[in-house]
mmCIF file of C-alpha atoms in Angstrom:
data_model
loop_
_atom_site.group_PDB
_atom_site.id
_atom_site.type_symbol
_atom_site.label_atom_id
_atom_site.label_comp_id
_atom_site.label_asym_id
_atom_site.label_seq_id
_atom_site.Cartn_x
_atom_site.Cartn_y
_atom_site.Cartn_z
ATOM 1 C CA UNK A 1 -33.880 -59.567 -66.403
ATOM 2 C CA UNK A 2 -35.477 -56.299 -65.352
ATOM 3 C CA UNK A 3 -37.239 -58.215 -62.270
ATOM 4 C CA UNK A 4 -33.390 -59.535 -61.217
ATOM 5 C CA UNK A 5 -31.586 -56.555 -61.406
ATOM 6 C CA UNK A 6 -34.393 -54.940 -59.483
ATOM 7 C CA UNK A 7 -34.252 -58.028 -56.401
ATOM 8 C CA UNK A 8 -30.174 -57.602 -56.251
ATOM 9 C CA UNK A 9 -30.421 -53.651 -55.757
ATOM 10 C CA UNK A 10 -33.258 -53.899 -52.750
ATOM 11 C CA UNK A 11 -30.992 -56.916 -51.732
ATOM 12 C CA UNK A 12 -27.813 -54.767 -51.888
ATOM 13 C CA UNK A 13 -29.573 -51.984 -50.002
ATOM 14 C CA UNK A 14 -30.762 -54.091 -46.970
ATOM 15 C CA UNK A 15 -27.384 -55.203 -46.650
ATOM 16 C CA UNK A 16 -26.062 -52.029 -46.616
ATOM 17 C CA UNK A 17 -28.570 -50.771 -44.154
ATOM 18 C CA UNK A 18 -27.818 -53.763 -41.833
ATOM 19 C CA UNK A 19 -24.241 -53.246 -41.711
ATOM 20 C CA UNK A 20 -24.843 -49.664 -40.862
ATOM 21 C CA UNK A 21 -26.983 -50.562 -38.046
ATOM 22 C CA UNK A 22 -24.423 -53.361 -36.790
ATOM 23 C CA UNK A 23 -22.189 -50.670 -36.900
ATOM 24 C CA UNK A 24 -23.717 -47.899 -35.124
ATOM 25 C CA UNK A 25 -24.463 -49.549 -32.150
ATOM 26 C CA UNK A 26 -21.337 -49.927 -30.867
ATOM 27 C CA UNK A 27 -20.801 -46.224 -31.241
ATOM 28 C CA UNK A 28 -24.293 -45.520 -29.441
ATOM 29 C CA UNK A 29 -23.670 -47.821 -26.630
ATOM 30 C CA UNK A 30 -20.349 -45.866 -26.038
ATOM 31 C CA UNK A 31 -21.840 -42.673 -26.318
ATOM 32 C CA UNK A 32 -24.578 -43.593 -23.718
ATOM 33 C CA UNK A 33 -21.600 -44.907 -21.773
ATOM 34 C CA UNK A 34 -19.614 -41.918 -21.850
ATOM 35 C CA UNK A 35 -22.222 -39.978 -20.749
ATOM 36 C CA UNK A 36 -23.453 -41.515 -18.201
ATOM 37 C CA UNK A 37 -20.174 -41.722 -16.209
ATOM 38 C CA UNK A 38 -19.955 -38.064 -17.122
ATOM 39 C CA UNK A 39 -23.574 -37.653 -15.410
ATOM 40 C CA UNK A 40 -21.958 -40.159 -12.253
ATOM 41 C CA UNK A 41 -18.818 -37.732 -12.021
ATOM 42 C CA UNK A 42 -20.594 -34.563 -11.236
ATOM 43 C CA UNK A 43 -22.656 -35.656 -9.160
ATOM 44 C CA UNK A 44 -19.299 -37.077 -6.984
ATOM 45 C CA UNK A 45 -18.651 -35.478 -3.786
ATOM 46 C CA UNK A 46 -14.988 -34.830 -5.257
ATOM 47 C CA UNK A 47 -15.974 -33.535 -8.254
ATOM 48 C CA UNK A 48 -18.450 -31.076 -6.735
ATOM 49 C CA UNK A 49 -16.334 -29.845 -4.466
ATOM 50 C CA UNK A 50 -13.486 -29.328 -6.872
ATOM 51 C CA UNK A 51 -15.911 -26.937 -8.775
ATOM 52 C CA UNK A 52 -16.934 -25.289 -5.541
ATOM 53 C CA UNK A 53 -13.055 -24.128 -5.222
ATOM 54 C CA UNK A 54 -13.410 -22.718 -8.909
ATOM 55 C CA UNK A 55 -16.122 -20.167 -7.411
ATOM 56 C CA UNK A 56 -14.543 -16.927 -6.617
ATOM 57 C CA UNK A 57 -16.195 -15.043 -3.827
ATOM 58 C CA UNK A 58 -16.535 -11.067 -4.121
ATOM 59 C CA UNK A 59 -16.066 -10.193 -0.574
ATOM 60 C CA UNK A 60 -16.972 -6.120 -0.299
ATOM 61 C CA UNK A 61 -13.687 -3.829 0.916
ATOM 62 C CA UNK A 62 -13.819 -2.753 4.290
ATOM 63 C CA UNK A 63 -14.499 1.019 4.630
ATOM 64 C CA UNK A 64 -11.226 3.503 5.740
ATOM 65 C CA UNK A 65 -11.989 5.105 8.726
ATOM 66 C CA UNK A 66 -11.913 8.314 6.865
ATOM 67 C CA UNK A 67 -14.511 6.639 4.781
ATOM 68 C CA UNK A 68 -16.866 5.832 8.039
ATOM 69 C CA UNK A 69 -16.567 9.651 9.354
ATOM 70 C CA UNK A 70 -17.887 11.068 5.836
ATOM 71 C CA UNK A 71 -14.580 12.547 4.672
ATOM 72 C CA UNK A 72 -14.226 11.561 1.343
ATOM 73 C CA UNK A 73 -17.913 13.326 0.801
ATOM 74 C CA UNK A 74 -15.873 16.769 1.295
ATOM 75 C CA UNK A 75 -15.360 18.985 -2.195
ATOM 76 C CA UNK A 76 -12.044 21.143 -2.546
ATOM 77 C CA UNK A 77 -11.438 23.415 -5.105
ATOM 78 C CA UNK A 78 -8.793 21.237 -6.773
ATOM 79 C CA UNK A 79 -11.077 17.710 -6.536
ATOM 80 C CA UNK A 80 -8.604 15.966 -5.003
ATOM 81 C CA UNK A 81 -9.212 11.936 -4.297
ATOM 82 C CA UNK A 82 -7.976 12.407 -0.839
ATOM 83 C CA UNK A 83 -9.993 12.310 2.337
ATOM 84 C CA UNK A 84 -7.109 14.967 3.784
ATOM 85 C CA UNK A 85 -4.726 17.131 2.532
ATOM 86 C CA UNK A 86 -2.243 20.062 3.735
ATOM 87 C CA UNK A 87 0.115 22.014 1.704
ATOM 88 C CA UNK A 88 2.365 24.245 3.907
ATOM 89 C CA UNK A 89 5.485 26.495 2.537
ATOM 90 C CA UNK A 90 8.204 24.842 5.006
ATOM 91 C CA UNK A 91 9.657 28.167 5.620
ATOM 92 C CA UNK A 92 7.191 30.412 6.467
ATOM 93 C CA UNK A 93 4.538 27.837 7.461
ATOM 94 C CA UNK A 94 1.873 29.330 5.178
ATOM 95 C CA UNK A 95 -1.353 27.061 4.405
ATOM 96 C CA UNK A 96 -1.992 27.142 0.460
ATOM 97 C CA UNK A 97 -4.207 24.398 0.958
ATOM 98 C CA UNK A 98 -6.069 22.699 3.964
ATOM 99 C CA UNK A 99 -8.735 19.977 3.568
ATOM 100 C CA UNK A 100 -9.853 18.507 6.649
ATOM 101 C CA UNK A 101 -6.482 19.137 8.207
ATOM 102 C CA UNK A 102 -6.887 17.899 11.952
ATOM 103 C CA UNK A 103 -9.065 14.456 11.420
ATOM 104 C CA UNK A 104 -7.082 12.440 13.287
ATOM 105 C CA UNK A 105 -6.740 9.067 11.052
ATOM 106 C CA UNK A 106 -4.864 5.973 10.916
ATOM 107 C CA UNK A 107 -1.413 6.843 9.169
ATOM 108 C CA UNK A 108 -0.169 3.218 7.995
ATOM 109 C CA UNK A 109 3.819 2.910 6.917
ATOM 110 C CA UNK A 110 3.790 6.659 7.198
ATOM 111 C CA UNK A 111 4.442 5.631 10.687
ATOM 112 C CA UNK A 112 8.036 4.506 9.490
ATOM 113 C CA UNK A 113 8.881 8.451 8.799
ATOM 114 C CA UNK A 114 9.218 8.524 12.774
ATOM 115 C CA UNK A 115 10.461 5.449 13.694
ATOM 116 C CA UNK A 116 13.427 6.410 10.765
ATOM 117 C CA UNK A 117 13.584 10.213 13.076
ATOM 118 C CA UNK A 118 13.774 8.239 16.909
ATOM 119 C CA UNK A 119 16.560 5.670 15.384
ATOM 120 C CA UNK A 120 19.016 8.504 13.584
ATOM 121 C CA UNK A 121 18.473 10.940 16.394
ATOM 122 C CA UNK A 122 19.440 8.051 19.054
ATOM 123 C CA UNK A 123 22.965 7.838 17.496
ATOM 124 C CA UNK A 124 23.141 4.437 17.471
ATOM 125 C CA UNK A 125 25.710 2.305 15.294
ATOM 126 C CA UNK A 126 24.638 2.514 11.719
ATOM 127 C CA UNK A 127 26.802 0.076 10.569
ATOM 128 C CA UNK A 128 25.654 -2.572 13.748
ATOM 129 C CA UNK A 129 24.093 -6.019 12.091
ATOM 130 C CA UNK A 130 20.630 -6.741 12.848
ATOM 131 C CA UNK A 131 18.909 -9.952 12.456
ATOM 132 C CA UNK A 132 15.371 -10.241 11.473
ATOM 133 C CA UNK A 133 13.432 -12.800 14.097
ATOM 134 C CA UNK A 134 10.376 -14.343 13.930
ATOM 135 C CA UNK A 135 9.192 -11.478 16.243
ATOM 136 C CA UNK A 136 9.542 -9.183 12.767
ATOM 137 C CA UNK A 137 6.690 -11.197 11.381
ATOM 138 C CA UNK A 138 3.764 -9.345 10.862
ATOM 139 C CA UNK A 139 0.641 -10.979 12.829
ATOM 140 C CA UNK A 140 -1.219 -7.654 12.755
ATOM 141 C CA UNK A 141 -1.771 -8.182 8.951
ATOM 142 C CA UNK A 142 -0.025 -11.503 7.197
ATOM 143 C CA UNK A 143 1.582 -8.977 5.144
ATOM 144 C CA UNK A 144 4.689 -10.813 3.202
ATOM 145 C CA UNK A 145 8.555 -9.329 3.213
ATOM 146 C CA UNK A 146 11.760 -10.653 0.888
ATOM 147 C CA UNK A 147 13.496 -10.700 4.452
ATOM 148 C CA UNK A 148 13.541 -14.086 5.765
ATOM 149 C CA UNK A 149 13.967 -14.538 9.453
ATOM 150 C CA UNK A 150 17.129 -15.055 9.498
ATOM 151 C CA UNK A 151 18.336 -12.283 7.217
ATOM 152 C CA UNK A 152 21.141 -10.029 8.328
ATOM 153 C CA UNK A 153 21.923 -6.647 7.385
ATOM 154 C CA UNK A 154 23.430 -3.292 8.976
ATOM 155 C CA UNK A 155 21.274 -0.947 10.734
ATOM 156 C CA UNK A 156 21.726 1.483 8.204
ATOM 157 C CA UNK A 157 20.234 -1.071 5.652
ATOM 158 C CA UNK A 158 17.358 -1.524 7.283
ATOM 159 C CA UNK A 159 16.532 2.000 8.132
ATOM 160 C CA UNK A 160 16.770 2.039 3.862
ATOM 161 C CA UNK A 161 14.473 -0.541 3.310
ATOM 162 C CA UNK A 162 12.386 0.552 5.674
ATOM 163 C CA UNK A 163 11.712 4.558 4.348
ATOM 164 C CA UNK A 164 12.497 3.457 0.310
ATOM 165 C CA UNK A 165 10.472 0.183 -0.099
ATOM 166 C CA UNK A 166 8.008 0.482 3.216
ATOM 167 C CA UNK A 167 9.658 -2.521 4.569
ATOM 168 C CA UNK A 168 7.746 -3.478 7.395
ATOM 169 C CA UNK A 169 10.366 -6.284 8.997
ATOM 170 C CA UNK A 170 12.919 -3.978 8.309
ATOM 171 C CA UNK A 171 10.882 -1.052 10.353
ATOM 172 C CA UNK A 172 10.261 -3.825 13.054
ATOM 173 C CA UNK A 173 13.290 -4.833 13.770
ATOM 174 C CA UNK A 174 14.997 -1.278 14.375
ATOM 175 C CA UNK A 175 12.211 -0.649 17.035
ATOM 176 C CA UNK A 176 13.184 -4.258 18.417
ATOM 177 C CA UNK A 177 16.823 -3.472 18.504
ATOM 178 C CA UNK A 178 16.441 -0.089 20.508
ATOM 179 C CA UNK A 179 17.957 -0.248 23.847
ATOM 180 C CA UNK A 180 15.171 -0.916 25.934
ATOM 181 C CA UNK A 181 13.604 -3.000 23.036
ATOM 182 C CA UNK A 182 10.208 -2.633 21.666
ATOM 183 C CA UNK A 183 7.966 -1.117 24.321
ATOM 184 C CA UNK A 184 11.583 1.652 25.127
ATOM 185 C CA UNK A 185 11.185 2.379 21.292
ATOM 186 C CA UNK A 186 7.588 3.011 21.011
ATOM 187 C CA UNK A 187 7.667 4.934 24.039
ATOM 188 C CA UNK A 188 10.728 7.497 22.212
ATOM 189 C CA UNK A 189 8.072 7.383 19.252
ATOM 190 C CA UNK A 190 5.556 9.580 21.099
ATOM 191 C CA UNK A 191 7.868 11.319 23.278
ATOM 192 C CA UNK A 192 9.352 12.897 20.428
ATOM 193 C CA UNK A 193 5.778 13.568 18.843
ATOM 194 C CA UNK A 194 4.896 15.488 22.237
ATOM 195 C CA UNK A 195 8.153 17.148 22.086
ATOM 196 C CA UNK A 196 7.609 18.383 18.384
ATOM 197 C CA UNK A 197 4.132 19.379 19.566
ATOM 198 C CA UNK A 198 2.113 16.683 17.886
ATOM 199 C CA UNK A 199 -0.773 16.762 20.203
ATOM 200 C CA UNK A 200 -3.211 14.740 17.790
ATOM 201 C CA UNK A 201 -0.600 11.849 17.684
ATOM 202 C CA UNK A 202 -0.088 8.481 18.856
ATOM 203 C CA UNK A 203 1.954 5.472 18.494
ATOM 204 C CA UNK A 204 1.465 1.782 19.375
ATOM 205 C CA UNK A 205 4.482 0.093 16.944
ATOM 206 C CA UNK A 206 7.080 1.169 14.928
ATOM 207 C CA UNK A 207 5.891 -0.418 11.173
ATOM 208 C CA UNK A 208 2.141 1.570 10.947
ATOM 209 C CA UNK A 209 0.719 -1.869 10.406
ATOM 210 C CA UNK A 210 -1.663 -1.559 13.169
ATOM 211 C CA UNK A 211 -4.554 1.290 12.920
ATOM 212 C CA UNK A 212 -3.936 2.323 16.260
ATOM 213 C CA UNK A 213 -0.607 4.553 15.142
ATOM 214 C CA UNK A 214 -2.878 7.528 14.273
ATOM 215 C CA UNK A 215 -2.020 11.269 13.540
ATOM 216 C CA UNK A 216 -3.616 14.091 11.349
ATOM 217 C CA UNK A 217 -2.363 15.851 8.532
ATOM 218 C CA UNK A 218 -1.065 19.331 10.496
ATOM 219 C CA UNK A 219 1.146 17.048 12.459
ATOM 220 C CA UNK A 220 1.978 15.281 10.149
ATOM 221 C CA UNK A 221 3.909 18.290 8.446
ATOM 222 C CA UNK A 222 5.525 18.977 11.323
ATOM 223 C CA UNK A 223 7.001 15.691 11.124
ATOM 224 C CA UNK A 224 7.939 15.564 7.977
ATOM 225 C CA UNK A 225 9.618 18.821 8.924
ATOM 226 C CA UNK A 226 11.804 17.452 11.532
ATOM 227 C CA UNK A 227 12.478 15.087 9.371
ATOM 228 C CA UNK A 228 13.902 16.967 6.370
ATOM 229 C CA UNK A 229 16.570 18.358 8.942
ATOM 230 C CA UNK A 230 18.657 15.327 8.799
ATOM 231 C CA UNK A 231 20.277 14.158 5.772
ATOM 232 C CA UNK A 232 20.367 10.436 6.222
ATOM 233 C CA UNK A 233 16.518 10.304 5.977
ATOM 234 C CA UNK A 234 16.315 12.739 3.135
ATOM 235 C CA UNK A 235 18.973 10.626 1.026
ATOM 236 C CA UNK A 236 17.269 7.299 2.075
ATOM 237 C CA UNK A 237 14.185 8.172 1.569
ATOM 238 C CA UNK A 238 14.133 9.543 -2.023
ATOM 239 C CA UNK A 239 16.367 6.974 -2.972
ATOM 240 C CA UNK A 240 15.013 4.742 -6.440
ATOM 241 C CA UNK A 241 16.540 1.640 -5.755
ATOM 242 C CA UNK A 242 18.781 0.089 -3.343
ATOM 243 C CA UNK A 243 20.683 -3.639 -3.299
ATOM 244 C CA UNK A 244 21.737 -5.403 -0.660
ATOM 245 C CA UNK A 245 23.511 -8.528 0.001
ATOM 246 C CA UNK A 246 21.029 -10.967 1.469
ATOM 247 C CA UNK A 247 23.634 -14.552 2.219
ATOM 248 C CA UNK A 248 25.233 -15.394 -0.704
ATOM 249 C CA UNK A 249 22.426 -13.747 -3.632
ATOM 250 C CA UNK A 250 21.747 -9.854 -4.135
ATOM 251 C CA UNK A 251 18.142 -8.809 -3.424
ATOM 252 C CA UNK A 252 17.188 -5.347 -5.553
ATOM 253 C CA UNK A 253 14.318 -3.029 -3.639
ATOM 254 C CA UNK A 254 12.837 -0.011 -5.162
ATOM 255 C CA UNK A 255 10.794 3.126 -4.175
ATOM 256 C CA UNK A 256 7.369 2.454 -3.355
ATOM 257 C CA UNK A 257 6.918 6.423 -5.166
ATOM 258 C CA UNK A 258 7.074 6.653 -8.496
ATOM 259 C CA UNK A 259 7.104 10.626 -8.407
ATOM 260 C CA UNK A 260 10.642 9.981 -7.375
ATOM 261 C CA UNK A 261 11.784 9.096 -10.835
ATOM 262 C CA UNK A 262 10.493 11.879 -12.259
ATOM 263 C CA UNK A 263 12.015 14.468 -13.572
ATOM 264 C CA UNK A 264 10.069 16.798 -13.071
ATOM 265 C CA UNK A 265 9.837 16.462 -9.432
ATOM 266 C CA UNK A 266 12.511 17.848 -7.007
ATOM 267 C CA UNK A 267 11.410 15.823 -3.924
ATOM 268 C CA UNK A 268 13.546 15.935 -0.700
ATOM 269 C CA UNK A 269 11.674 13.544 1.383
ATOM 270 C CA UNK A 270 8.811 11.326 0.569
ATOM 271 C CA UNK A 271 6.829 8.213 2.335
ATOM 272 C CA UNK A 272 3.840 6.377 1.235
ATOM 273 C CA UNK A 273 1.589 4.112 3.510
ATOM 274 C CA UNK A 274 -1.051 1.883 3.284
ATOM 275 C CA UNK A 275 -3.602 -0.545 5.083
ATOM 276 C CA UNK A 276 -7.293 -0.958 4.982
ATOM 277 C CA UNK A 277 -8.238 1.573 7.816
ATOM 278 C CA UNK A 278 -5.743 4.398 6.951
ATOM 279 C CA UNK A 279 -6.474 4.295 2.683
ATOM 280 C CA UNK A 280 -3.537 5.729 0.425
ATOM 281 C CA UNK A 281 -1.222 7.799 2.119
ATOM 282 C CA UNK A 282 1.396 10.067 1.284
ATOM 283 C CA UNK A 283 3.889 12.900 2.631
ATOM 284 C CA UNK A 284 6.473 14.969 0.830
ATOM 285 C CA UNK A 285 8.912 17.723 0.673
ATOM 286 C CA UNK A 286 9.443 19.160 -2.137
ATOM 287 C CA UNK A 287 10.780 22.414 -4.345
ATOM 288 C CA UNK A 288 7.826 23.371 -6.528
ATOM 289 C CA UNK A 289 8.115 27.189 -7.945
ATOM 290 C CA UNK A 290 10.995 28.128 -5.741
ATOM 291 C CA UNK A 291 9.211 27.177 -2.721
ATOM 292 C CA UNK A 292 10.099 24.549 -0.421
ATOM 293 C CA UNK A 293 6.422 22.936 0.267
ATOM 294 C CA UNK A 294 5.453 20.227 2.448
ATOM 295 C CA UNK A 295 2.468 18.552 1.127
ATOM 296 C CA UNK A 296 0.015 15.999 3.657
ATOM 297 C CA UNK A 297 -2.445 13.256 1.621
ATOM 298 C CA UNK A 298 -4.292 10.999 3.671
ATOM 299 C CA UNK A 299 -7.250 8.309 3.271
ATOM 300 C CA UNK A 300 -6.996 8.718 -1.097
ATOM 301 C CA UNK A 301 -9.580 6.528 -2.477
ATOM 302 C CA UNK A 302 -6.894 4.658 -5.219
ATOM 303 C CA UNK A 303 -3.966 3.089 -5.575
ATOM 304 C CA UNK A 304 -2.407 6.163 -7.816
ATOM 305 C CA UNK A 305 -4.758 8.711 -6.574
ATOM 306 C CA UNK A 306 -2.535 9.848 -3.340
ATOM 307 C CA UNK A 307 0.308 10.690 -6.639
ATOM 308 C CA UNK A 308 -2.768 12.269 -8.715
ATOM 309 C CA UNK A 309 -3.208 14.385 -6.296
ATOM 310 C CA UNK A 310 0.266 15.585 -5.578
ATOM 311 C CA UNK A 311 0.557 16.122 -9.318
ATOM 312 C CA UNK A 312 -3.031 18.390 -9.229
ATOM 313 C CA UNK A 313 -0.987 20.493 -6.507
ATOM 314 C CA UNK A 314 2.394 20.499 -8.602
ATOM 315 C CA UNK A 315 0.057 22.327 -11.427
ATOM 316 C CA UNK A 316 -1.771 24.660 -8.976
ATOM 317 C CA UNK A 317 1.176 25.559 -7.416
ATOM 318 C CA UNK A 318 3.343 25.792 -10.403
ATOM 319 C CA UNK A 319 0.282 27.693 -12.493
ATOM 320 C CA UNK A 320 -2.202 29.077 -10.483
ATOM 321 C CA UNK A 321 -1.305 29.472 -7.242
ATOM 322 C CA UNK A 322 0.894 32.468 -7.117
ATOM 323 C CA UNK A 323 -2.165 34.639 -8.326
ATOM 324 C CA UNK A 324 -4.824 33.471 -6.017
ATOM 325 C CA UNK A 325 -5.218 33.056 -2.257
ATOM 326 C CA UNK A 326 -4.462 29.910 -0.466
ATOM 327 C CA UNK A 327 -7.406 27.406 -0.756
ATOM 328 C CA UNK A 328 -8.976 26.511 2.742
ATOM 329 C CA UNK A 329 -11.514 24.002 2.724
ATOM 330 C CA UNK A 330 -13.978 23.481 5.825
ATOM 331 C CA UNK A 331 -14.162 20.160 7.462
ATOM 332 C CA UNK A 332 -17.866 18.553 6.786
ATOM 333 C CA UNK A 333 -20.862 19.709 9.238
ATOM 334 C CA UNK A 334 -20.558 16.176 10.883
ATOM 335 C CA UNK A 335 -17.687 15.798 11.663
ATOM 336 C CA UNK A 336 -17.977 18.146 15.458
ATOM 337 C CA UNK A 337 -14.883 17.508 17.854
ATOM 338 C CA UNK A 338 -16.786 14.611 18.896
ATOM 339 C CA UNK A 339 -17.093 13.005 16.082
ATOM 340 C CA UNK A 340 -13.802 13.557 15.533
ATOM 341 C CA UNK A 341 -12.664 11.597 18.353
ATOM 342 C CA UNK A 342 -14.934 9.044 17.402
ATOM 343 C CA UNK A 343 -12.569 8.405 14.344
ATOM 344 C CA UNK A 344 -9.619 8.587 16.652
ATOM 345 C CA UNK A 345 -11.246 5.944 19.122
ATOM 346 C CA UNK A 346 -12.497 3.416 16.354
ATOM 347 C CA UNK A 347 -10.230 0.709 16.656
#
């Protein structure tokens, strides 16, 4: 009996172990099956070069110009993040601050600040339609604008868009629509820069897009000066926010300056500007201690560092300032008139 039991239970367990067998092959086989299409797959020519897509290449940022001529290297006594800087009381022309004050640099959308002084001083029709064109496309940059071609708004709308949200198409097509067109309108640009006496100047279009509109920081404040004379920029410039009917939909366009929301801020005129070769830029007038200031930042390093720095000069000014001299801060040993014009010439 023992001997029986003992036969059935091997029996029963070599069954077992055969069906277990039967059924793991199957399971094998498509394993080995699965992975060897997976093998097949990557080594596709589709499949490879779908991963090569996936790769993301780190290409390094192109130096400012300020950059190349060893400006950001400078120290100031406030450790401001900008290459340049000016501070100037608007009414007596006092320097509280200079930092490399006549490097003449690439200026980006601070460019518009002038094209905005040319069209108001010209007189023409503010209420006039314009029409963006395909000629209002940036090819300097591929830089993107919510104005189609197409798009039709006053004059006075665009000269809006243009100072509050650095619309470049906007900026574009006010220079286009100058009597004379373009080349009349960039010539009025630096006619009026000679005639304000901004000798370290020049203008080549009327957005700032190209690296060739270049200026430095001491006539820059003259500008910005001029500028502050007539309302129209002053309003349209520190405005927040601004809608306008684009067809049949209403677009919404804010300040590219966030120090105009503040309320701590009295600011009577602002404009940023950006591109590659310029860095961070920004000019303002504004009321800080009962003085009216006009305040130059060119080349900053970051994208908030241009408003860091105008906040570092609100505290000065506000704190400091009134019990110590103004702050004058040499331009580095390299950078001889030469050199200089070097930065002016590097296109």
């Amino acid at each position: 009996m023992g001997m029986i039991s003992k036969f059935v239970t091997t029996a029963i367990a070599a069954l077992v172990a055969a069906v277990a067998l039967t059924l793991s092959t199957p399971v094998e086989a498509a394993q080995k099956q699965a992975k060897k299409k997976a093998t097949a797959t990557a080594k596709s020519p589709a499949h490879k070069a779908k991963r090569a897509k996936r790769v993301v290449r780190v290409v390094p940022a192109r130096p400012s110009f300020g950059q190349l001529a060893g400006l950001r290297a400078t120290d100031d006594a406030l450790d401001l993040k900008s290459s340049v800087a000016l501070v100037m009381d608007q009414d007596t022309n006092e320097v509280l601050l200079s930092k490399n004050s006549n490097a003449v640099l690439p200026i980006a959308s601070i460019t518009k600040l002038m094209t905005a002084l040319v069209v108001t001083e010209a007189n023409l029709p503010l209420d006039e339609t314009l029409t963006i064109s395909q000629e209002d496309v940036d090819t300097e940059k591929g830089s993107r604008s919510r104005l189609r071609v197409g798009t039709q708004l006053t004059r006075e709308e665009m000269l809006h868009l243009a100072l509050m949200s650095s619309e470049n198409r906007a900026a574009h097509a006010l220079g286009r629509a100058f009597p004379g067109g373009l080349s009349a309108f960039v010539k009025a640009m630096n006619a009026r820069a000679a005639l304000l006496g901004m000798s370290d100047t020049h203008y080549v279009e009327p957005t700032g897009l190209s690296s060739q509109n270049q200026s430095s920081a001491k006539d820059l404040a003259t500008l910005v000066k001029a500028a502050h004379e007539h309302q129209l920029i002053r309003e349209l410039s520190t405005s927040p926010e601004f809608r306008v009917a684009v067809g049949r939909r209403e677009m919404q366009f804010r300040t590219t300056n966030s120090l105009v929301r503040s309320p701590i801020w009295e600011i009577g005129l602002q404009k940023t500007g950006y591109i590659t070769e310029a860095g961070r830029c920004l000019v303002m007038q504004a009321t800080l201690a009962g003085r009216q200031l006009i305040m130059v930042f060119l080349d900053s390093t970051g994208k908030y560092s241009r408003l860091g720095d105008a906040e570092r000069v609100r505290r000065w000014v506000t704190e400091f300032a009134p019990a110590h001299a103004p702050v004058a801060v040499p331009a580095p040993a390299d950078l001889s008139p030469s050199a200089s014009a070097a930065v002016k010439l590097a296109i």
